Amino acid sequence: MKFIVIKIGGSTLSDMHPSIINNIKHLRSNNIYPIIVHGGGPFINEALSNQQIEPHFVNGLRVTDKATMTITKHTLIADVNT
């Protein structure tokens, strides 16, 4: 068996283009098993905003302090992965 890991950003998930689905179907029809890893950035940002915490990024990468990590874990485990 062959596997491929595909990371799809959270913003992409909210507006999934049909070609992405078609490409995943094509992989599967060729006996390649896609493993989809999603991003949760938009969900994390919303949860932070609800707590009046401004997300902090450096060079496009999220900087996660202790409070942000707590909210991130809760958001990804309890909300996004359900």
JSON list of N, CA and C in Angstrom, two decimals:
[
{"chain": "A", "resi": 1, "resn": "MET", "atom": "N", "xyz": [0.83, -1.18, 0.00]},
{"chain": "A", "resi": 1, "resn": "MET", "atom": "CA", "xyz": [0.00, 0.00, 0.00]},
{"chain": "A", "resi": 1, "resn": "MET", "atom": "C", "xyz": [0.88, 1.24, 0.00]},
{"chain": "A", "resi": 2, "resn": "LYS", "atom": "N", "xyz": [0.40, 2.27, -0.69]},
{"chain": "A", "resi": 2, "resn": "LYS", "atom": "CA", "xyz": [1.08, 3.56, -0.70]},
{"chain": "A", "resi": 2, "resn": "LYS", "atom": "C", "xyz": [0.19, 4.58, -0.01]},
{"chain": "A", "resi": 3, "resn": "PHE", "atom": "N", "xyz": [0.81, 5.43, 0.76]},
{"chain": "A", "resi": 3, "resn": "PHE", "atom": "CA", "xyz": [0.10, 6.49, 1.47]},
{"chain": "A", "resi": 3, "resn": "PHE", "atom": "C", "xyz": [0.72, 7.82, 1.08]},
{"chain": "A", "resi": 4, "resn": "ILE", "atom": "N", "xyz": [-0.09, 8.85, 1.14]},
{"chain": "A", "resi": 4, "resn": "ILE", "atom": "CA", "xyz": [0.40, 10.21, 0.95]},
{"chain": "A", "resi": 4, "resn": "ILE", "atom": "C", "xyz": [-0.28, 11.09, 1.98]},
{"chain": "A", "resi": 5, "resn": "VAL", "atom": "N", "xyz": [0.50, 11.95, 2.62]},
{"chain": "A", "resi": 5, "resn": "VAL", "atom": "CA", "xyz": [-0.04, 12.88, 3.61]},
{"chain": "A", "resi": 5, "resn": "VAL", "atom": "C", "xyz": [-0.26, 14.22, 2.92]},
{"chain": "A", "resi": 6, "resn": "ILE", "atom": "N", "xyz": [-1.48, 14.73, 3.05]},
{"chain": "A", "resi": 6, "resn": "ILE", "atom": "CA", "xyz": [-1.84, 16.01, 2.45]},
{"chain": "A", "resi": 6, "resn": "ILE", "atom": "C", "xyz": [-2.27, 16.94, 3.56]},
{"chain": "A", "resi": 7, "resn": "LYS", "atom": "N", "xyz": [-1.59, 18.08, 3.68]},
{"chain": "A", "resi": 7, "resn": "LYS", "atom": "CA", "xyz": [-1.95, 19.08, 4.69]},
{"chain": "A", "resi": 7, "resn": "LYS", "atom": "C", "xyz": [-2.82, 20.12, 4.00]},
{"chain": "A", "resi": 8, "resn": "ILE", "atom": "N", "xyz": [-4.02, 20.30, 4.51]},
{"chain": "A", "resi": 8, "resn": "ILE", "atom": "CA", "xyz": [-4.94, 21.29, 3.96]},
{"chain": "A", "resi": 8, "resn": "ILE", "atom": "C", "xyz": [-5.21, 22.31, 5.05]},
{"chain": "A", "resi": 9, "resn": "GLY", "atom": "N", "xyz": [-4.95, 23.57, 4.76]},
{"chain": "A", "resi": 9, "resn": "GLY", "atom": "CA", "xyz": [-5.17, 24.63, 5.74]},
{"chain": "A", "resi": 9, "resn": "GLY", "atom": "C", "xyz": [-6.63, 24.78, 6.09]},
{"chain": "A", "resi": 10, "resn": "GLY", "atom": "N", "xyz": [-6.88, 25.24, 7.29]},
{"chain": "A", "resi": 10, "resn": "GLY", "atom": "CA", "xyz": [-8.25, 25.42, 7.76]},
{"chain": "A", "resi": 10, "resn": "GLY", "atom": "C", "xyz": [-9.06, 26.34, 6.89]},
{"chain": "A", "resi": 11, "resn": "SER", "atom": "N", "xyz": [-8.44, 27.39, 6.35]},
{"chain": "A", "resi": 11, "resn": "SER", "atom": "CA", "xyz": [-9.17, 28.31, 5.48]},
{"chain": "A", "resi": 11, "resn": "SER", "atom": "C", "xyz": [-9.58, 27.61, 4.18]},
{"chain": "A", "resi": 12, "resn": "THR", "atom": "N", "xyz": [-8.78, 26.66, 3.73]},
{"chain": "A", "resi": 12, "resn": "THR", "atom": "CA", "xyz": [-9.13, 25.88, 2.54]},
{"chain": "A", "resi": 12, "resn": "THR", "atom": "C", "xyz": [-10.34, 25.01, 2.81]},
{"chain": "A", "resi": 13, "resn": "LEU", "atom": "N", "xyz": [-10.42, 24.46, 4.00]},
{"chain": "A", "resi": 13, "resn": "LEU", "atom": "CA", "xyz": [-11.55, 23.59, 4.34]},
{"chain": "A", "resi": 13, "resn": "LEU", "atom": "C", "xyz": [-12.88, 24.33, 4.29]},
{"chain": "A", "resi": 14, "resn": "SER", "atom": "N", "xyz": [-12.86, 25.62, 4.63]},
{"chain": "A", "resi": 14, "resn": "SER", "atom": "CA", "xyz": [-14.11, 26.36, 4.65]},
{"chain": "A", "resi": 14, "resn": "SER", "atom": "C", "xyz": [-14.60, 26.70, 3.25]},
{"chain": "A", "resi": 15, "resn": "ASP", "atom": "N", "xyz": [-13.72, 26.60, 2.24]},
{"chain": "A", "resi": 15, "resn": "ASP", "atom": "CA", "xyz": [-14.10, 26.90, 0.86]},
{"chain": "A", "resi": 15, "resn": "ASP", "atom": "C", "xyz": [-13.41, 25.91, -0.07]},
{"chain": "A", "resi": 16, "resn": "MET", "atom": "N", "xyz": [-13.70, 24.63, 0.12]},
{"chain": "A", "resi": 16, "resn": "MET", "atom": "CA", "xyz": [-13.03, 23.55, -0.61]},
{"chain": "A", "resi": 16, "resn": "MET", "atom": "C", "xyz": [-13.37, 23.60, -2.10]},
{"chain": "A", "resi": 17, "resn": "HIS", "atom": "N", "xyz": [-12.35, 23.70, -2.93]},
{"chain": "A", "resi": 17, "resn": "HIS", "atom": "CA", "xyz": [-12.54, 23.72, -4.38]},
{"chain": "A", "resi": 17, "resn": "HIS", "atom": "C", "xyz": [-12.77, 22.28, -4.87]},
{"chain": "A", "resi": 18, "resn": "PRO", "atom": "N", "xyz": [-13.69, 22.09, -5.82]},
{"chain": "A", "resi": 18, "resn": "PRO", "atom": "CA", "xyz": [-13.97, 20.72, -6.31]},
{"chain": "A", "resi": 18, "resn": "PRO", "atom": "C", "xyz": [-12.75, 20.00, -6.84]},
{"chain": "A", "resi": 19, "resn": "SER", "atom": "N", "xyz": [-11.76, 20.72, -7.37]},
{"chain": "A", "resi": 19, "resn": "SER", "atom": "CA", "xyz": [-10.58, 20.05, -7.91]},
{"chain": "A", "resi": 19, "resn": "SER", "atom": "C", "xyz": [-9.79, 19.33, -6.82]},
{"chain": "A", "resi": 20, "resn": "ILE", "atom": "N", "xyz": [-9.85, 19.84, -5.59]},
{"chain": "A", "resi": 20, "resn": "ILE", "atom": "CA", "xyz": [-9.16, 19.17, -4.49]},
{"chain": "A", "resi": 20, "resn": "ILE", "atom": "C", "xyz": [-9.78, 17.80, -4.25]},
{"chain": "A", "resi": 21, "resn": "ILE", "atom": "N", "xyz": [-11.10, 17.76, -4.21]},
{"chain": "A", "resi": 21, "resn": "ILE", "atom": "CA", "xyz": [-11.81, 16.49, -4.03]},
{"chain": "A", "resi": 21, "resn": "ILE", "atom": "C", "xyz": [-11.51, 15.55, -5.19]},
{"chain": "A", "resi": 22, "resn": "ASN", "atom": "N", "xyz": [-11.53, 16.06, -6.41]},
{"chain": "A", "resi": 22, "resn": "ASN", "atom": "CA", "xyz": [-11.24, 15.22, -7.57]},
{"chain": "A", "resi": 22, "resn": "ASN", "atom": "C", "xyz": [-9.83, 14.66, -7.52]},
{"chain": "A", "resi": 23, "resn": "ASN", "atom": "N", "xyz": [-8.86, 15.47, -7.08]},
{"chain": "A", "resi": 23, "resn": "ASN", "atom": "CA", "xyz": [-7.49, 14.98, -6.97]},
{"chain": "A", "resi": 23, "resn": "ASN", "atom": "C", "xyz": [-7.37, 13.88, -5.92]},
{"chain": "A", "resi": 24, "resn": "ILE", "atom": "N", "xyz": [-8.07, 14.04, -4.81]},
{"chain": "A", "resi": 24, "resn": "ILE", "atom": "CA", "xyz": [-8.05, 13.02, -3.77]},
{"chain": "A", "resi": 24, "resn": "ILE", "atom": "C", "xyz": [-8.69, 11.73, -4.29]},
{"chain": "A", "resi": 25, "resn": "LYS", "atom": "N", "xyz": [-9.80, 11.85, -5.02]},
{"chain": "A", "resi": 25, "resn": "LYS", "atom": "CA", "xyz": [-10.44, 10.67, -5.62]},
{"chain": "A", "resi": 25, "resn": "LYS", "atom": "C", "xyz": [-9.49, 9.98, -6.60]},
{"chain": "A", "resi": 26, "resn": "HIS", "atom": "N", "xyz": [-8.76, 10.78, -7.38]},
{"chain": "A", "resi": 26, "resn": "HIS", "atom": "CA", "xyz": [-7.81, 10.23, -8.35]},
{"chain": "A", "resi": 26, "resn": "HIS", "atom": "C", "xyz": [-6.72, 9.42, -7.64]},
{"chain": "A", "resi": 27, "resn": "LEU", "atom": "N", "xyz": [-6.20, 9.97, -6.56]},
{"chain": "A", "resi": 27, "resn": "LEU", "atom": "CA", "xyz": [-5.19, 9.23, -5.79]},
{"chain": "A", "resi": 27, "resn": "LEU", "atom": "C", "xyz": [-5.75, 7.89, -5.33]},
{"chain": "A", "resi": 28, "resn": "ARG", "atom": "N", "xyz": [-6.94, 7.93, -4.76]},
{"chain": "A", "resi": 28, "resn": "ARG", "atom": "CA", "xyz": [-7.55, 6.72, -4.21]},
{"chain": "A", "resi": 28, "resn": "ARG", "atom": "C", "xyz": [-7.80, 5.68, -5.31]},
{"chain": "A", "resi": 29, "resn": "SER", "atom": "N", "xyz": [-8.23, 6.14, -6.49]},
{"chain": "A", "resi": 29, "resn": "SER", "atom": "CA", "xyz": [-8.50, 5.21, -7.59]},
{"chain": "A", "resi": 29, "resn": "SER", "atom": "C", "xyz": [-7.22, 4.57, -8.11]},
{"chain": "A", "resi": 30, "resn": "ASN", "atom": "N", "xyz": [-6.07, 5.17, -7.78]},
{"chain": "A", "resi": 30, "resn": "ASN", "atom": "CA", "xyz": [-4.77, 4.61, -8.16]},
{"chain": "A", "resi": 30, "resn": "ASN", "atom": "C", "xyz": [-4.08, 3.91, -7.00]},
{"chain": "A", "resi": 31, "resn": "ASN", "atom": "N", "xyz": [-4.90, 3.45, -6.05]},
{"chain": "A", "resi": 31, "resn": "ASN", "atom": "CA", "xyz": [-4.42, 2.70, -4.88]},
{"chain": "A", "resi": 31, "resn": "ASN", "atom": "C", "xyz": [-3.41, 3.47, -4.04]},
{"chain": "A", "resi": 32, "resn": "ILE", "atom": "N", "xyz": [-3.59, 4.78, -3.99]},
{"chain": "A", "resi": 32, "resn": "ILE", "atom": "CA", "xyz": [-2.80, 5.62, -3.10]},
{"chain": "A", "resi": 32, "resn": "ILE", "atom": "C", "xyz": [-3.77, 6.13, -2.05]},
{"chain": "A", "resi": 33, "resn": "TYR", "atom": "N", "xyz": [-3.44, 5.89, -0.80]},
{"chain": "A", "resi": 33, "resn": "TYR", "atom": "CA", "xyz": [-4.34, 6.23, 0.30]},
{"chain": "A", "resi": 33, "resn": "TYR", "atom": "C", "xyz": [-3.97, 7.59, 0.89]},
{"chain": "A", "resi": 34, "resn": "PRO", "atom": "N", "xyz": [-4.79, 8.59, 0.62]},
{"chain": "A", "resi": 34, "resn": "PRO", "atom": "CA", "xyz": [-4.48, 9.91, 1.17]},
{"chain": "A", "resi": 34, "resn": "PRO", "atom": "C", "xyz": [-4.83, 10.01, 2.65]},
{"chain": "A", "resi": 35, "resn": "ILE", "atom": "N", "xyz": [-3.93, 10.61, 3.40]},
{"chain": "A", "resi": 35, "resn": "ILE", "atom": "CA", "xyz": [-4.17, 10.92, 4.81]},
{"chain": "A", "resi": 35, "resn": "ILE", "atom": "C", "xyz": [-4.27, 12.44, 4.87]},
{"chain": "A", "resi": 36, "resn": "ILE", "atom": "N", "xyz": [-5.44, 12.94, 5.21]},
{"chain": "A", "resi": 36, "resn": "ILE", "atom": "CA", "xyz": [-5.69, 14.37, 5.22]},
{"chain": "A", "resi": 36, "resn": "ILE", "atom": "C", "xyz": [-5.42, 14.93, 6.62]},
{"chain": "A", "resi": 37, "resn": "VAL", "atom": "N", "xyz": [-4.54, 15.90, 6.68]},
{"chain": "A", "resi": 37, "resn": "VAL", "atom": "CA", "xyz": [-4.26, 16.61, 7.93]},
{"chain": "A", "resi": 37, "resn": "VAL", "atom": "C", "xyz": [-4.76, 18.03, 7.73]},
{"chain": "A", "resi": 38, "resn": "HIS", "atom": "N", "xyz": [-5.69, 18.44, 8.54]},
{"chain": "A", "resi": 38, "resn": "HIS", "atom": "CA", "xyz": [-6.27, 19.77, 8.36]},
{"chain": "A", "resi": 38, "resn": "HIS", "atom": "C", "xyz": [-5.66, 20.77, 9.32]},
{"chain": "A", "resi": 39, "resn": "GLY", "atom": "N", "xyz": [-5.72, 22.01, 8.90]},
{"chain": "A", "resi": 39, "resn": "GLY", "atom": "CA", "xyz": [-5.31, 23.10, 9.78]},
{"chain": "A", "resi": 39, "resn": "GLY", "atom": "C", "xyz": [-6.53, 23.63, 10.50]},
{"chain": "A", "resi": 40, "resn": "GLY", "atom": "N", "xyz": [-6.32, 24.19, 11.64]},
{"chain": "A", "resi": 40, "resn": "GLY", "atom": "CA", "xyz": [-7.44, 24.73, 12.41]},
{"chain": "A", "resi": 40, "resn": "GLY", "atom": "C", "xyz": [-7.31, 26.21, 12.68]},
{"chain": "A", "resi": 41, "resn": "GLY", "atom": "N", "xyz": [-6.44, 26.88, 11.90]},
{"chain": "A", "resi": 41, "resn": "GLY", "atom": "CA", "xyz": [-6.16, 28.29, 12.14]},
{"chain": "A", "resi": 41, "resn": "GLY", "atom": "C", "xyz": [-7.37, 29.18, 12.29]},
{"chain": "A", "resi": 42, "resn": "PRO", "atom": "N", "xyz": [-8.32, 29.14, 11.36]},
{"chain": "A", "resi": 42, "resn": "PRO", "atom": "CA", "xyz": [-9.49, 30.01, 11.50]},
{"chain": "A", "resi": 42, "resn": "PRO", "atom": "C", "xyz": [-10.30, 29.72, 12.76]},
{"chain": "A", "resi": 43, "resn": "PHE", "atom": "N", "xyz": [-10.39, 28.46, 13.14]},
{"chain": "A", "resi": 43, "resn": "PHE", "atom": "CA", "xyz": [-11.13, 28.08, 14.35]},
{"chain": "A", "resi": 43, "resn": "PHE", "atom": "C", "xyz": [-10.39, 28.57, 15.60]},
{"chain": "A", "resi": 44, "resn": "ILE", "atom": "N", "xyz": [-9.06, 28.44, 15.57]},
{"chain": "A", "resi": 44, "resn": "ILE", "atom": "CA", "xyz": [-8.25, 28.91, 16.69]},
{"chain": "A", "resi": 44, "resn": "ILE", "atom": "C", "xyz": [-8.38, 30.42, 16.82]},
{"chain": "A", "resi": 45, "resn": "ASN", "atom": "N", "xyz": [-8.27, 31.13, 15.69]},
{"chain": "A", "resi": 45, "resn": "ASN", "atom": "CA", "xyz": [-8.38, 32.59, 15.73]},
{"chain": "A", "resi": 45, "resn": "ASN", "atom": "C", "xyz": [-9.73, 33.04, 16.28]},
{"chain": "A", "resi": 46, "resn": "GLU", "atom": "N", "xyz": [-10.79, 32.36, 15.89]},
{"chain": "A", "resi": 46, "resn": "GLU", "atom": "CA", "xyz": [-12.12, 32.71, 16.40]},
{"chain": "A", "resi": 46, "resn": "GLU", "atom": "C", "xyz": [-12.21, 32.47, 17.90]},
{"chain": "A", "resi": 47, "resn": "ALA", "atom": "N", "xyz": [-11.68, 31.33, 18.36]},
{"chain": "A", "resi": 47, "resn": "ALA", "atom": "CA", "xyz": [-11.71, 31.03, 19.79]},
{"chain": "A", "resi": 47, "resn": "ALA", "atom": "C", "xyz": [-10.89, 32.05, 20.58]},
{"chain": "A", "resi": 48, "resn": "LEU", "atom": "N", "xyz": [-9.75, 32.44, 20.03]},
{"chain": "A", "resi": 48, "resn": "LEU", "atom": "CA", "xyz": [-8.93, 33.46, 20.70]},
{"chain": "A", "resi": 48, "resn": "LEU", "atom": "C", "xyz": [-9.67, 34.79, 20.75]},
{"chain": "A", "resi": 49, "resn": "SER", "atom": "N", "xyz": [-10.29, 35.15, 19.64]},
{"chain": "A", "resi": 49, "resn": "SER", "atom": "CA", "xyz": [-11.05, 36.40, 19.59]},
{"chain": "A", "resi": 49, "resn": "SER", "atom": "C", "xyz": [-12.17, 36.42, 20.62]},
{"chain": "A", "resi": 50, "resn": "ASN", "atom": "N", "xyz": [-12.83, 35.27, 20.80]},
{"chain": "A", "resi": 50, "resn": "ASN", "atom": "CA", "xyz": [-13.90, 35.16, 21.80]},
{"chain": "A", "resi": 50, "resn": "ASN", "atom": "C", "xyz": [-13.38, 35.41, 23.21]},
{"chain": "A", "resi": 51, "resn": "GLN", "atom": "N", "xyz": [-12.08, 35.18, 23.42]},
{"chain": "A", "resi": 51, "resn": "GLN", "atom": "CA", "xyz": [-11.45, 35.41, 24.73]},
{"chain": "A", "resi": 51, "resn": "GLN", "atom": "C", "xyz": [-10.68, 36.73, 24.76]},
{"chain": "A", "resi": 52, "resn": "GLN", "atom": "N", "xyz": [-10.90, 37.57, 23.75]},
{"chain": "A", "resi": 52, "resn": "GLN", "atom": "CA", "xyz": [-10.21, 38.87, 23.62]},
{"chain": "A", "resi": 52, "resn": "GLN", "atom": "C", "xyz": [-8.68, 38.72, 23.60]},
{"chain": "A", "resi": 53, "resn": "ILE", "atom": "N", "xyz": [-8.21, 37.66, 22.94]},
{"chain": "A", "resi": 53, "resn": "ILE", "atom": "CA", "xyz": [-6.77, 37.44, 22.77]},
{"chain": "A", "resi": 53, "resn": "ILE", "atom": "C", "xyz": [-6.45, 37.61, 21.28]},
{"chain": "A", "resi": 54, "resn": "GLU", "atom": "N", "xyz": [-5.48, 38.45, 20.99]},
{"chain": "A", "resi": 54, "resn": "GLU", "atom": "CA", "xyz": [-5.07, 38.70, 19.61]},
{"chain": "A", "resi": 54, "resn": "GLU", "atom": "C", "xyz": [-4.04, 37.65, 19.19]},
{"chain": "A", "resi": 55, "resn": "PRO", "atom": "N", "xyz": [-4.28, 36.93, 18.08]},
{"chain": "A", "resi": 55, "resn": "PRO", "atom": "CA", "xyz": [-3.28, 35.96, 17.61]},
{"chain": "A", "resi": 55, "resn": "PRO", "atom": "C", "xyz": [-1.99, 36.69, 17.24]},
{"chain": "A", "resi": 56, "resn": "HIS", "atom": "N", "xyz": [-0.85, 36.04, 17.51]},
{"chain": "A", "resi": 56, "resn": "HIS", "atom": "CA", "xyz": [0.45, 36.64, 17.23]},
{"chain": "A", "resi": 56, "resn": "HIS", "atom": "C", "xyz": [1.20, 35.76, 16.24]},
{"chain": "A", "resi": 57, "resn": "PHE", "atom": "N", "xyz": [1.67, 36.38, 15.14]},
{"chain": "A", "resi": 57, "resn": "PHE", "atom": "CA", "xyz": [2.40, 35.65, 14.11]},
{"chain": "A", "resi": 57, "resn": "PHE", "atom": "C", "xyz": [3.74, 36.33, 13.85]},
{"chain": "A", "resi": 58, "resn": "VAL", "atom": "N", "xyz": [4.76, 35.52, 13.57]},
{"chain": "A", "resi": 58, "resn": "VAL", "atom": "CA", "xyz": [6.07, 36.00, 13.16]},
{"chain": "A", "resi": 58, "resn": "VAL", "atom": "C", "xyz": [6.43, 35.26, 11.88]},
{"chain": "A", "resi": 59, "resn": "ASN", "atom": "N", "xyz": [6.64, 36.01, 10.81]},
{"chain": "A", "resi": 59, "resn": "ASN", "atom": "CA", "xyz": [6.95, 35.40, 9.50]},
{"chain": "A", "resi": 59, "resn": "ASN", "atom": "C", "xyz": [5.92, 34.35, 9.10]},
{"chain": "A", "resi": 60, "resn": "GLY", "atom": "N", "xyz": [4.65, 34.61, 9.39]},
{"chain": "A", "resi": 60, "resn": "GLY", "atom": "CA", "xyz": [3.58, 33.71, 9.00]},
{"chain": "A", "resi": 60, "resn": "GLY", "atom": "C", "xyz": [3.37, 32.52, 9.93]},
{"chain": "A", "resi": 61, "resn": "LEU", "atom": "N", "xyz": [4.18, 32.40, 10.96]},
{"chain": "A", "resi": 61, "resn": "LEU", "atom": "CA", "xyz": [4.05, 31.29, 11.90]},
{"chain": "A", "resi": 61, "resn": "LEU", "atom": "C", "xyz": [3.42, 31.78, 13.20]},
{"chain": "A", "resi": 62, "resn": "ARG", "atom": "N", "xyz": [2.46, 31.01, 13.70]},
{"chain": "A", "resi": 62, "resn": "ARG", "atom": "CA", "xyz": [1.79, 31.38, 14.94]},
{"chain": "A", "resi": 62, "resn": "ARG", "atom": "C", "xyz": [2.75, 31.25, 16.12]},
{"chain": "A", "resi": 63, "resn": "VAL", "atom": "N", "xyz": [2.78, 32.27, 16.96]},
{"chain": "A", "resi": 63, "resn": "VAL", "atom": "CA", "xyz": [3.53, 32.22, 18.22]},
{"chain": "A", "resi": 63, "resn": "VAL", "atom": "C", "xyz": [2.52, 31.88, 19.30]},
{"chain": "A", "resi": 64, "resn": "THR", "atom": "N", "xyz": [2.77, 30.79, 20.00]},
{"chain": "A", "resi": 64, "resn": "THR", "atom": "CA", "xyz": [1.78, 30.26, 20.93]},
{"chain": "A", "resi": 64, "resn": "THR", "atom": "C", "xyz": [2.29, 30.32, 22.36]},
{"chain": "A", "resi": 65, "resn": "ASP", "atom": "N", "xyz": [1.69, 31.23, 23.14]},
{"chain": "A", "resi": 65, "resn": "ASP", "atom": "CA", "xyz": [2.02, 31.28, 24.56]},
{"chain": "A", "resi": 65, "resn": "ASP", "atom": "C", "xyz": [1.13, 30.29, 25.31]},
{"chain": "A", "resi": 66, "resn": "LYS", "atom": "N", "xyz": [1.28, 30.24, 26.62]},
{"chain": "A", "resi": 66, "resn": "LYS", "atom": "CA", "xyz": [0.55, 29.25, 27.41]},
{"chain": "A", "resi": 66, "resn": "LYS", "atom": "C", "xyz": [-0.97, 29.40, 27.28]},
{"chain": "A", "resi": 67, "resn": "ALA", "atom": "N", "xyz": [-1.48, 30.62, 27.35]},
{"chain": "A", "resi": 67, "resn": "ALA", "atom": "CA", "xyz": [-2.93, 30.84, 27.24]},
{"chain": "A", "resi": 67, "resn": "ALA", "atom": "C", "xyz": [-3.44, 30.44, 25.87]},
{"chain": "A", "resi": 68, "resn": "THR", "atom": "N", "xyz": [-2.67, 30.79, 24.83]},
{"chain": "A", "resi": 68, "resn": "THR", "atom": "CA", "xyz": [-3.06, 30.43, 23.47]},
{"chain": "A", "resi": 68, "resn": "THR", "atom": "C", "xyz": [-3.03, 28.92, 23.28]},
{"chain": "A", "resi": 69, "resn": "MET", "atom": "N", "xyz": [-2.04, 28.24, 23.86]},
{"chain": "A", "resi": 69, "resn": "MET", "atom": "CA", "xyz": [-1.96, 26.79, 23.73]},
{"chain": "A", "resi": 69, "resn": "MET", "atom": "C", "xyz": [-3.16, 26.12, 24.38]},
{"chain": "A", "resi": 70, "resn": "THR", "atom": "N", "xyz": [-3.58, 26.60, 25.52]},
{"chain": "A", "resi": 70, "resn": "THR", "atom": "CA", "xyz": [-4.74, 26.02, 26.20]},
{"chain": "A", "resi": 70, "resn": "THR", "atom": "C", "xyz": [-5.98, 26.14, 25.32]},
{"chain": "A", "resi": 71, "resn": "ILE", "atom": "N", "xyz": [-6.19, 27.31, 24.76]},
{"chain": "A", "resi": 71, "resn": "ILE", "atom": "CA", "xyz": [-7.36, 27.53, 23.89]},
{"chain": "A", "resi": 71, "resn": "ILE", "atom": "C", "xyz": [-7.22, 26.71, 22.62]},
{"chain": "A", "resi": 72, "resn": "THR", "atom": "N", "xyz": [-6.02, 26.64, 22.06]},
{"chain": "A", "resi": 72, "resn": "THR", "atom": "CA", "xyz": [-5.78, 25.87, 20.84]},
{"chain": "A", "resi": 72, "resn": "THR", "atom": "C", "xyz": [-6.10, 24.39, 21.05]},
{"chain": "A", "resi": 73, "resn": "LYS", "atom": "N", "xyz": [-5.59, 23.82, 22.13]},
{"chain": "A", "resi": 73, "resn": "LYS", "atom": "CA", "xyz": [-5.85, 22.40, 22.41]},
{"chain": "A", "resi": 73, "resn": "LYS", "atom": "C", "xyz": [-7.34, 22.15, 22.55]},
{"chain": "A", "resi": 74, "resn": "HIS", "atom": "N", "xyz": [-8.01, 22.99, 23.32]},
{"chain": "A", "resi": 74, "resn": "HIS", "atom": "CA", "xyz": [-9.45, 22.80, 23.51]},
{"chain": "A", "resi": 74, "resn": "HIS", "atom": "C", "xyz": [-10.18, 22.91, 22.18]},
{"chain": "A", "resi": 75, "resn": "THR", "atom": "N", "xyz": [-9.83, 23.90, 21.38]},
{"chain": "A", "resi": 75, "resn": "THR", "atom": "CA", "xyz": [-10.51, 24.12, 20.11]},
{"chain": "A", "resi": 75, "resn": "THR", "atom": "C", "xyz": [-10.31, 22.94, 19.17]},
{"chain": "A", "resi": 76, "resn": "LEU", "atom": "N", "xyz": [-9.08, 22.47, 19.03]},
{"chain": "A", "resi": 76, "resn": "LEU", "atom": "CA", "xyz": [-8.81, 21.38, 18.09]},
{"chain": "A", "resi": 76, "resn": "LEU", "atom": "C", "xyz": [-9.36, 20.05, 18.57]},
{"chain": "A", "resi": 77, "resn": "ILE", "atom": "N", "xyz": [-9.29, 19.80, 19.86]},
{"chain": "A", "resi": 77, "resn": "ILE", "atom": "CA", "xyz": [-9.75, 18.51, 20.38]},
{"chain": "A", "resi": 77, "resn": "ILE", "atom": "C", "xyz": [-11.27, 18.49, 20.53]},
{"chain": "A", "resi": 78, "resn": "ALA", "atom": "N", "xyz": [-11.82, 19.52, 21.13]},
{"chain": "A", "resi": 78, "resn": "ALA", "atom": "CA", "xyz": [-13.25, 19.50, 21.46]},
{"chain": "A", "resi": 78, "resn": "ALA", "atom": "C", "xyz": [-14.14, 19.98, 20.32]},
{"chain": "A", "resi": 79, "resn": "ASP", "atom": "N", "xyz": [-13.66, 20.90, 19.51]},
{"chain": "A", "resi": 79, "resn": "ASP", "atom": "CA", "xyz": [-14.53, 21.50, 18.51]},
{"chain": "A", "resi": 79, "resn": "ASP", "atom": "C", "xyz": [-14.26, 21.03, 17.09]},
{"chain": "A", "resi": 80, "resn": "VAL", "atom": "N", "xyz": [-13.02, 21.11, 16.64]},
{"chain": "A", "resi": 80, "resn": "VAL", "atom": "CA", "xyz": [-12.69, 20.83, 15.25]},
{"chain": "A", "resi": 80, "resn": "VAL", "atom": "C", "xyz": [-12.72, 19.34, 14.94]},
{"chain": "A", "resi": 81, "resn": "ASN", "atom": "N", "xyz": [-12.22, 18.51, 15.83]},
{"chain": "A", "resi": 81, "resn": "ASN", "atom": "CA", "xyz": [-12.11, 17.07, 15.56]},
{"chain": "A", "resi": 81, "resn": "ASN", "atom": "C", "xyz": [-13.34, 16.27, 15.96]},
{"chain": "A", "resi": 82, "resn": "THR", "atom": "N", "xyz": [-14.50, 16.89, 15.91]},
{"chain": "A", "resi": 82, "resn": "THR", "atom": "CA", "xyz": [-15.72, 16.15, 16.24]},
{"chain": "A", "resi": 82, "resn": "THR", "atom": "C", "xyz": [-16.50, 15.83, 15.01]}
]
